[in-house]
Amino acid sequence: MSARRDAMSDLEIDGLLRALILEGSNATPTGMTEAALSRVARTAQARSRGATLRSVASAVGPAWALAAAVVLAVGLGVFLSQQGNGPMTSPSPGPSASPTQSAPPSSPSSGQGLVTVGSVSAGYELTIPASWKPVSSGGSDAQRWLGTDGDVMVSYGSSIFDGGDVTVCAPPAAGADTCTSLRHGYLAPFDPAVDGVGPISVEVWLDRCDGRCPITETEVTLDGERAAYTRAWIGDRQVTYVSTFHDRRPVIVYWSEPVELADEARILDMLASFRFRSAAPEDASPTPVLDPSEPVVYTNVDDGYEITMPRSWADATSAGDSGVRWFGTHGGFGTFAGPPLIISVGSPKGAVTVCNDSAFDCGTATATTLDELDAAIHPVPEQFASAVRRDKEGTLKLGGEPGRYERPGYAMTSNEVGIGKSKGGNCLGCPGLRYLAYTIHESRPVVLSIDWWTIGFERVHYDDITDMINSFRFLD
């Protein structure tokens, strides 16, 4: 296991980004990915760790399809505008609150009675003002209570081994999602000292203000768990988040108050009352017995091939059209829930299923030669074809047969798409980009289609992808 690297400075990372999108650049600058991931390690969403076939067992979910791109963007000093985090009215100077500050003037609920909410089945209990009543939370994993002088919401997400999804909300804002689901996975091989261990930073979520929200982040405990204590002034609301993991499950306690009634002392009292509850020890999240990144051999007798891939991919397979197999958790970077690997084997007459625009929008092509197959498949979806330039291609061996590969370039000819579209664009996060390896075997076209951002963000190292392609062989 490689040592975790110290973060690079903003200037160094910005310089590497500029190098990345310059004309003529066709590879990630040395150290950029590791540095960016190291920079945002505290978010518990991506941390670089050296390992053979370093695939992540849980990745970005559909509701937050570009969250990982946001994480990288924050590390590079770039704001991801297509996340829906649109511009907001510049806030008035807000308080730099911390858990040790004195309380502001009393709010209407001060001196009123308190009630305990939550339950054993919910997994926690919390004391809140009796005047606050339950309302819809916007998430199946969350409960919310609302009063005239504030509200509180507790999101108790799923285990990192089941996706790690947790609902997070903020005050309504034009062009920004009020609530969404963040996904917190784990790296492979699983490290019990790191994966699913708090605190959890919500700074990326709070960057919805494009740097204009006064934010403070310190550390507290949530019933004994180390937690991030984050406060921000958004519009006319003072918001507070306490976020951590418990039993490998992300937990976020969120308060929202009118600025003029903000009462941190009341929040700290509620925080002190919070207790985790569990119905039985067997409710605890299991620790995986098998390393999900371990290379295993997958054999497909019906379609006549075998290939070595990460265990997590081989354990999560599904069939598409005839001769098509999807592998992985359908959560690769930039794919909007597309699978990290698709293998398509055609018929002896050359009919083959190709998925050029998305993993879910496939059609049939006919190709009996490499040139015909080359013309039928594309590493870049049609919607980005005029914007993404410098597709890379070359020759290789696939199952002992002469074959070819194609992959997208990084640089753009348009500033209308991609992460930094207002800054020139580089198509980080553009969905549907694929690395393609293909051949013709006994008149049957064969295509391996790999999510490009799974490679680009080192969910699986490029060298491991090469090993995987080299392991492919035909059974006949």
Coordinates of C-alpha atoms in Angstrom, one line a residue:
M1 CA 0.0 0.0 0.0
S2 CA 1.5 3.3 -1.0
A3 CA 1.9 6.1 1.5
R4 CA -0.6 9.0 1.3
R5 CA 0.9 12.0 -0.4
D6 CA 0.9 15.6 1.0
A7 CA -1.3 18.0 -0.9
M8 CA 0.2 20.3 -3.5
S9 CA -0.3 24.0 -3.3
D10 CA -3.1 25.8 -5.2
L11 CA -0.6 27.4 -7.6
E12 CA 1.0 24.0 -8.3
I13 CA -2.3 22.4 -9.0
D14 CA -3.7 25.3 -11.1
G15 CA -0.5 25.1 -13.1
L16 CA -0.9 21.4 -13.7
L17 CA -4.5 22.0 -14.8
R18 CA -3.4 24.6 -17.3
A19 CA -0.8 22.2 -18.6
L20 CA -3.6 19.5 -18.9
I21 CA -5.8 21.6 -21.3
L22 CA -3.0 23.1 -23.4
E23 CA -2.9 22.2 -27.1
G24 CA -0.7 19.1 -27.5
S25 CA -1.2 17.7 -24.1
N26 CA -2.6 14.1 -24.2
A27 CA -2.0 12.8 -20.7
T28 CA -2.6 13.8 -17.2
P29 CA 0.4 15.7 -15.9
T30 CA 2.6 13.7 -13.6
G31 CA 1.2 13.7 -10.1
M32 CA -1.9 15.7 -10.8
T33 CA -4.5 13.1 -10.1
E34 CA -2.7 11.9 -6.9
A35 CA -2.3 15.4 -5.7
A36 CA -5.9 16.4 -6.3
L37 CA -7.2 13.3 -4.6
S38 CA -4.8 13.8 -1.7
R39 CA -5.9 17.5 -1.5
V40 CA -9.6 16.4 -0.9
A41 CA -8.9 13.3 1.2
R42 CA -10.8 14.8 4.1
T43 CA -14.1 14.6 2.1
A44 CA -14.1 10.9 2.4
Q45 CA -15.1 10.6 -1.2
A46 CA -11.8 9.9 -2.9
R47 CA -8.3 9.1 -1.5
S48 CA -5.5 7.7 -3.6
R49 CA -4.1 4.4 -2.5
G50 CA -1.7 2.2 -4.5
A51 CA -2.9 -1.3 -5.0
T52 CA -3.1 -3.8 -7.8
L53 CA -6.3 -3.2 -9.7
R54 CA -7.2 -0.3 -7.5
S55 CA -10.8 -0.1 -8.3
V56 CA -13.2 1.6 -5.9
A57 CA -16.0 -0.7 -4.8
S58 CA -18.5 2.2 -4.4
A59 CA -18.6 5.2 -6.7
V60 CA -20.7 8.1 -7.7
G61 CA -24.5 7.5 -7.8
P62 CA -27.0 8.7 -10.3
A63 CA -28.4 11.5 -8.1
W64 CA -24.9 13.0 -7.7
A65 CA -23.4 11.8 -11.0
L66 CA -20.7 14.4 -11.2
A67 CA -19.9 14.7 -7.4
A68 CA -16.5 13.1 -7.9
A69 CA -15.7 15.6 -10.6
V70 CA -16.7 18.4 -8.1
V71 CA -14.2 16.9 -5.7
L72 CA -11.5 17.1 -8.2
A73 CA -12.6 20.5 -9.3
V74 CA -12.3 21.8 -5.7
G75 CA -8.8 20.3 -5.5
L76 CA -7.8 22.1 -8.7
G77 CA -9.5 25.4 -7.7
V78 CA -12.2 25.0 -10.4
F79 CA -15.9 25.4 -9.8
L80 CA -18.3 22.8 -11.3
S81 CA -21.0 25.0 -12.7
Q82 CA -23.1 22.1 -14.2
Q83 CA -23.7 20.7 -10.8
G84 CA -26.7 23.0 -10.4
N85 CA -24.7 25.1 -8.0
G86 CA -25.6 28.4 -9.7
P87 CA -24.8 31.9 -8.6
M88 CA -26.3 33.3 -5.5
T89 CA -26.8 36.7 -4.1
S90 CA -23.6 37.8 -2.3
P91 CA -24.3 37.4 1.4
S92 CA -23.8 40.0 4.0
P93 CA -20.7 39.4 6.2
G94 CA -21.7 36.5 8.4
P95 CA -20.5 35.4 11.8
S96 CA -17.4 33.2 12.1
A97 CA -19.1 30.9 14.5
S98 CA -17.4 28.0 16.3
P99 CA -18.5 25.6 19.0
T100 CA -16.9 27.8 21.7
Q101 CA -18.6 31.1 20.8
S102 CA -21.1 32.7 23.2
A103 CA -24.7 32.5 22.4
P104 CA -26.6 35.2 20.5
P105 CA -29.8 36.8 21.9
S106 CA -32.5 34.4 22.9
S107 CA -34.8 33.1 20.2
P108 CA -38.6 32.5 20.5
S109 CA -38.0 28.8 21.5
S110 CA -35.6 29.6 24.4
G111 CA -37.2 28.6 27.6
Q112 CA -39.7 26.4 25.9
G113 CA -40.0 22.6 26.6
L114 CA -37.9 20.0 25.0
V115 CA -38.9 16.6 23.5
T116 CA -36.8 13.6 22.4
V117 CA -37.2 12.6 18.8
G118 CA -35.8 9.6 16.8
S119 CA -36.0 6.0 17.9
V120 CA -34.2 2.7 18.1
S121 CA -35.4 1.9 14.6
A122 CA -34.1 5.2 13.3
G123 CA -30.7 4.5 14.9
Y124 CA -30.5 7.7 17.0
E125 CA -32.3 10.0 19.5
L126 CA -32.1 13.8 19.8
T127 CA -33.6 16.4 22.0
I128 CA -35.2 19.4 20.2
P129 CA -37.6 22.3 21.1
A130 CA -41.1 20.9 21.6
S131 CA -42.5 23.6 19.2
W132 CA -40.7 22.0 16.3
K133 CA -42.9 19.6 14.4
P134 CA -42.1 16.8 11.9
V135 CA -42.2 17.7 8.2
S136 CA -41.2 15.9 5.0
S137 CA -37.4 15.7 4.7
G138 CA -36.9 15.1 1.0
G139 CA -34.9 11.9 1.6
S140 CA -35.9 8.4 2.7
D141 CA -32.8 8.3 5.0
A142 CA -33.6 11.6 6.7
Q143 CA -36.0 13.0 9.2
R144 CA -36.8 16.7 9.7
W145 CA -38.4 18.9 12.3
L146 CA -39.4 22.5 11.7
G147 CA -40.2 25.5 13.9
T148 CA -40.7 29.2 13.2
D149 CA -37.2 29.9 14.6
G150 CA -35.3 27.1 13.0
D151 CA -35.3 23.4 11.9
V152 CA -33.2 20.3 12.2
M153 CA -32.7 17.4 9.9
V154 CA -30.9 14.1 10.6
S155 CA -29.7 12.0 7.6
Y156 CA -28.6 8.5 8.5
G157 CA -27.2 7.1 5.3
S158 CA -26.6 3.6 4.0
S159 CA -23.4 1.6 4.8
I160 CA -20.4 2.3 2.7
F161 CA -20.7 -1.3 1.6
D162 CA -24.2 -0.6 0.3
G163 CA -23.3 2.6 -1.6
G164 CA -22.9 5.1 1.3
D165 CA -25.7 7.4 0.1
V166 CA -26.8 10.2 2.5
T167 CA -29.1 13.1 2.0
V168 CA -27.7 16.6 2.4
C169 CA -29.7 19.8 2.1
A170 CA -29.2 23.6 2.2
P171 CA -31.4 26.7 2.0
P172 CA -33.2 27.1 -1.4
A173 CA -31.2 29.0 -4.0
A174 CA -31.7 29.9 -7.6
G175 CA -30.0 27.4 -9.9
A176 CA -28.9 25.1 -7.0
D177 CA -30.4 21.9 -5.7
T178 CA -32.0 22.2 -2.3
C179 CA -31.3 18.6 -1.4
T180 CA -29.3 15.8 -3.1
S181 CA -27.8 12.5 -2.2
L182 CA -24.0 12.3 -1.6
R183 CA -22.3 9.0 -2.0
H184 CA -19.5 7.9 0.3
G185 CA -17.8 4.8 -0.8
Y186 CA -14.6 3.0 0.2
L187 CA -11.3 2.4 -1.6
A188 CA -10.0 -1.0 -2.5
P189 CA -8.4 -2.7 -0.7
F190 CA -10.7 -1.7 2.2
D191 CA -8.9 0.0 5.1
P192 CA -11.0 -0.2 8.3
A193 CA -8.9 2.6 9.9
V194 CA -9.8 5.0 7.1
D195 CA -12.8 4.0 5.1
G196 CA -16.1 4.8 6.8
V197 CA -14.4 6.7 9.6
G198 CA -15.3 10.4 10.4
P199 CA -15.2 13.3 10.2
I200 CA -16.9 14.0 6.9
S201 CA -16.4 17.4 5.4
V202 CA -19.4 19.0 3.6
E203 CA -17.3 21.9 2.3
V204 CA -17.7 20.7 -1.3
W205 CA -21.5 20.8 -0.9
L206 CA -21.3 24.3 0.6
D207 CA -19.2 25.6 -2.3
R208 CA -22.6 26.1 -4.0
C209 CA -22.0 29.8 -3.3
D210 CA -18.9 29.7 -5.6
G211 CA -16.7 30.8 -2.7
R212 CA -19.0 33.6 -1.5
C213 CA -20.5 31.8 1.6
P214 CA -18.5 32.5 4.8
I215 CA -17.7 29.0 6.0
T216 CA -16.0 27.8 9.2
E217 CA -15.1 24.2 9.9
T218 CA -13.9 22.8 13.2
E219 CA -14.1 19.4 14.9
V220 CA -16.5 18.2 17.5
T221 CA -17.8 14.8 18.6
L222 CA -21.2 13.3 17.8
D223 CA -22.0 10.8 20.6
G224 CA -18.3 9.9 20.8
E225 CA -17.6 9.9 17.0
R226 CA -15.2 12.5 15.6
A227 CA -17.2 14.8 13.5
A228 CA -16.8 17.9 11.3
Y229 CA -18.7 21.0 12.7
T230 CA -19.4 23.3 9.7
R231 CA -21.2 26.6 9.7
A232 CA -22.1 28.9 6.8
W233 CA -24.1 32.0 6.1
I234 CA -26.3 31.4 3.0
G235 CA -28.7 34.2 2.1
D236 CA -30.7 35.0 5.2
R237 CA -30.0 31.6 6.9
Q238 CA -27.3 30.4 9.3
V239 CA -26.7 26.8 8.6
T240 CA -24.8 24.2 10.7
Y241 CA -23.7 20.7 9.8
V242 CA -22.3 18.0 12.1
S243 CA -21.1 15.2 9.9
T244 CA -19.4 11.9 10.5
F245 CA -19.6 8.1 10.1
H246 CA -21.2 5.7 12.6
D247 CA -21.0 2.0 12.0
R248 CA -19.6 2.8 8.5
R249 CA -22.7 4.8 7.7
P250 CA -22.6 8.5 6.9
V251 CA -24.5 10.7 9.3
I252 CA -25.3 14.4 8.9
V253 CA -27.2 16.5 11.4
Y254 CA -28.2 19.8 9.8
W255 CA -29.7 22.9 11.4
S256 CA -31.1 25.9 9.5
E257 CA -32.0 29.2 11.3
P258 CA -33.0 32.7 10.3
V259 CA -29.8 34.8 10.8
E260 CA -31.5 37.2 13.2
L261 CA -32.6 34.2 15.4
A262 CA -29.5 32.1 15.1
D263 CA -28.8 30.5 18.5
E264 CA -25.6 28.4 18.6
A265 CA -26.0 27.6 22.3
R266 CA -29.3 25.9 21.5
I267 CA -27.6 23.9 18.7
L268 CA -24.8 22.8 21.0
D269 CA -27.3 21.6 23.5
M270 CA -29.1 19.6 20.9
L271 CA -25.7 18.2 19.7
A272 CA -24.9 17.2 23.3
S273 CA -28.2 15.3 23.5
F274 CA -27.6 13.2 20.4
R275 CA -27.3 9.5 21.0
F276 CA -26.8 6.6 18.5
R277 CA -29.3 3.8 19.1
S278 CA -29.1 0.3 17.7
A279 CA -31.7 -2.5 18.0
A280 CA -29.1 -5.3 18.1
P281 CA -25.4 -5.9 17.5
E282 CA -26.1 -7.7 14.3
D283 CA -27.3 -4.5 12.8
A284 CA -23.7 -3.5 12.5
S285 CA -22.4 -3.1 9.0
P286 CA -20.3 -6.1 7.9
T287 CA -16.6 -5.8 7.0
P288 CA -16.0 -7.2 3.6
V289 CA -14.2 -10.6 3.7
L290 CA -13.0 -10.4 0.2
D291 CA -10.9 -7.6 -1.3
P292 CA -13.1 -6.1 -4.0
S293 CA -10.0 -5.0 -6.0
E294 CA -8.5 -8.4 -6.2
P295 CA -8.0 -9.6 -9.8
V296 CA -10.3 -12.6 -10.5
V297 CA -10.9 -14.5 -13.7
Y298 CA -14.4 -14.1 -15.3
T299 CA -15.4 -16.8 -17.7
N300 CA -18.2 -16.4 -20.2
V301 CA -18.7 -19.8 -21.9
D302 CA -21.7 -18.7 -23.9
D303 CA -19.8 -15.9 -25.7
G304 CA -16.5 -17.7 -25.6
Y305 CA -14.1 -15.6 -23.7
E306 CA -12.4 -15.1 -20.3
I307 CA -10.8 -12.0 -18.8
T308 CA -9.2 -11.0 -15.5
M309 CA -10.9 -8.0 -13.8
P310 CA -11.5 -6.6 -10.3
R311 CA -13.6 -8.8 -8.1
S312 CA -16.1 -6.0 -7.6
W313 CA -16.7 -5.8 -11.4
A314 CA -17.0 -9.6 -11.8
D315 CA -19.4 -9.8 -8.9
A316 CA -21.7 -7.1 -10.4
T317 CA -22.6 -8.3 -13.9
S318 CA -25.7 -8.0 -16.0
A319 CA -26.7 -8.9 -19.5
G320 CA -27.6 -6.4 -22.1
D321 CA -28.5 -7.2 -25.7
S322 CA -27.3 -10.4 -27.3
G323 CA -23.6 -10.9 -26.7
V324 CA -23.4 -7.9 -24.4
R325 CA -22.3 -8.0 -20.8
W326 CA -22.0 -5.1 -18.3
F327 CA -19.6 -5.3 -15.5
G328 CA -19.3 -3.2 -12.3
T329 CA -21.6 -1.1 -10.1
H330 CA -22.9 1.3 -12.8
G331 CA -21.3 4.2 -11.0
G332 CA -18.2 5.3 -12.9
F333 CA -17.1 8.9 -13.0
G334 CA -18.8 11.0 -15.6
T335 CA -21.0 8.1 -16.9
F336 CA -24.3 9.1 -15.2
A337 CA -24.5 5.6 -13.7
G338 CA -23.0 3.7 -16.7
P339 CA -21.0 0.6 -16.0
P340 CA -17.2 0.8 -16.0
L341 CA -16.8 -2.1 -18.5
I342 CA -19.0 -3.4 -21.3
I343 CA -17.9 -6.4 -23.4
S344 CA -19.8 -6.9 -26.7
V345 CA -19.3 -10.0 -28.8
G346 CA -20.9 -10.1 -32.2
S347 CA -22.3 -12.9 -34.4
P348 CA -20.2 -14.8 -37.1
K349 CA -22.0 -12.6 -39.7
G350 CA -20.6 -9.5 -38.1
A351 CA -23.7 -8.1 -36.3
V352 CA -22.5 -6.5 -33.1
T353 CA -24.2 -4.3 -30.4
V354 CA -22.4 -0.9 -30.0
C355 CA -23.2 1.7 -27.3
N356 CA -21.7 4.9 -28.6
D357 CA -23.8 7.6 -26.9
S358 CA -24.5 5.9 -23.6
A359 CA -24.5 2.5 -22.0
F360 CA -28.3 2.5 -22.1
D361 CA -28.7 3.6 -25.7
C362 CA -27.2 0.9 -27.8
G363 CA -27.7 -0.2 -31.4
T364 CA -26.6 -2.8 -33.9
A365 CA -23.8 -2.4 -36.4
T366 CA -22.4 -4.8 -38.9
A367 CA -18.6 -5.1 -39.2
T368 CA -16.5 -8.0 -40.6
T369 CA -13.2 -6.0 -40.8
L370 CA -11.3 -3.8 -38.4
D371 CA -11.9 -0.8 -40.6
E372 CA -15.6 -1.4 -40.6
L373 CA -15.6 -1.9 -36.8
D374 CA -13.5 1.3 -36.4
A375 CA -16.1 3.3 -38.3
A376 CA -19.0 1.8 -36.2
I377 CA -17.7 2.6 -32.7
H378 CA -16.7 5.9 -31.2
P379 CA -14.9 6.8 -27.9
V380 CA -16.8 10.1 -27.7
P381 CA -20.6 10.5 -27.8
E382 CA -22.0 12.3 -30.7
Q383 CA -23.1 15.3 -28.6
F384 CA -19.4 16.0 -27.7
A385 CA -17.9 14.9 -31.1
S386 CA -17.4 18.5 -32.3
A387 CA -16.0 19.6 -28.9
V388 CA -13.6 16.9 -27.8
R389 CA -10.6 16.7 -30.1
R390 CA -7.4 14.6 -30.6
D391 CA -8.9 11.1 -30.2
K392 CA -6.0 8.7 -29.6
E393 CA -5.8 5.4 -31.4
G394 CA -3.3 2.6 -32.0
T395 CA -2.8 -1.1 -32.4
L396 CA -2.8 -3.9 -29.9
K397 CA -3.4 -7.6 -29.5
L398 CA -6.8 -8.7 -28.1
G399 CA -7.1 -12.4 -27.4
G400 CA -4.1 -13.1 -29.7
E401 CA -5.9 -11.3 -32.6
P402 CA -4.6 -8.1 -34.2
G403 CA -6.7 -5.3 -32.8
R404 CA -6.9 -1.6 -32.2
Y405 CA -7.7 0.9 -29.4
E406 CA -9.3 4.3 -29.4
R407 CA -9.7 6.8 -26.5
P408 CA -10.8 10.4 -26.1
G409 CA -8.3 13.3 -25.8
Y410 CA -8.5 15.9 -23.0
A411 CA -8.3 19.1 -24.9
M412 CA -11.4 20.8 -26.3
T413 CA -12.3 22.7 -29.4
S414 CA -15.4 24.3 -27.7
N415 CA -15.9 26.0 -24.4
E416 CA -19.6 25.0 -24.2
V417 CA -19.1 21.7 -22.4
G418 CA -16.9 20.3 -19.6
I419 CA -16.0 21.3 -16.1
G420 CA -14.5 24.7 -16.8
K421 CA -16.8 25.7 -19.6
S422 CA -16.7 29.3 -18.6
K423 CA -12.9 29.0 -18.5
G424 CA -12.3 27.2 -21.8
G425 CA -13.5 23.7 -21.0
N426 CA -11.6 20.4 -20.8
C427 CA -14.5 17.9 -20.7
L428 CA -13.7 16.5 -17.3
G429 CA -17.1 15.0 -16.3
C430 CA -18.5 14.8 -19.8
P431 CA -20.6 11.6 -19.7
G432 CA -20.1 8.6 -21.9
L433 CA -16.5 8.9 -22.9
R434 CA -15.0 5.4 -23.4
Y435 CA -11.7 3.7 -23.9
L436 CA -12.3 1.1 -26.6
A437 CA -10.3 -2.1 -27.5
Y438 CA -11.6 -4.2 -30.3
T439 CA -10.8 -6.9 -32.8
I440 CA -12.3 -9.4 -35.2
H441 CA -12.3 -13.1 -34.2
E442 CA -13.5 -15.7 -36.7
S443 CA -15.6 -13.0 -38.4
R444 CA -17.1 -12.0 -35.0
P445 CA -16.5 -8.4 -33.9
V446 CA -15.5 -8.0 -30.3
V447 CA -15.4 -4.7 -28.4
L448 CA -14.2 -3.9 -24.8
S449 CA -15.6 -0.6 -23.8
I450 CA -14.2 1.0 -20.6
D451 CA -15.5 4.1 -18.9
W452 CA -12.7 6.7 -19.5
W453 CA -13.2 8.5 -16.2
T454 CA -12.8 5.2 -14.3
I455 CA -9.3 5.4 -15.8
G456 CA -8.8 9.1 -15.7
F457 CA -9.6 9.4 -12.0
E458 CA -7.7 6.2 -11.2
R459 CA -10.5 4.2 -9.9
V460 CA -8.6 1.6 -11.8
H461 CA -5.0 2.4 -12.7
Y462 CA -4.1 2.7 -16.4
D463 CA -1.5 0.0 -16.1
D464 CA -4.2 -2.3 -14.6
I465 CA -6.4 -1.7 -17.5
T466 CA -3.6 -2.7 -19.8
D467 CA -3.1 -5.9 -17.8
M468 CA -6.9 -6.6 -18.0
I469 CA -6.9 -6.2 -21.8
N470 CA -3.8 -8.4 -22.1
S471 CA -5.6 -11.1 -20.0
F472 CA -8.5 -11.4 -22.5
R473 CA -8.5 -14.7 -24.4
F474 CA -10.9 -16.6 -26.5
L475 CA -12.0 -20.1 -25.3
D476 CA -12.2 -21.7 -28.7

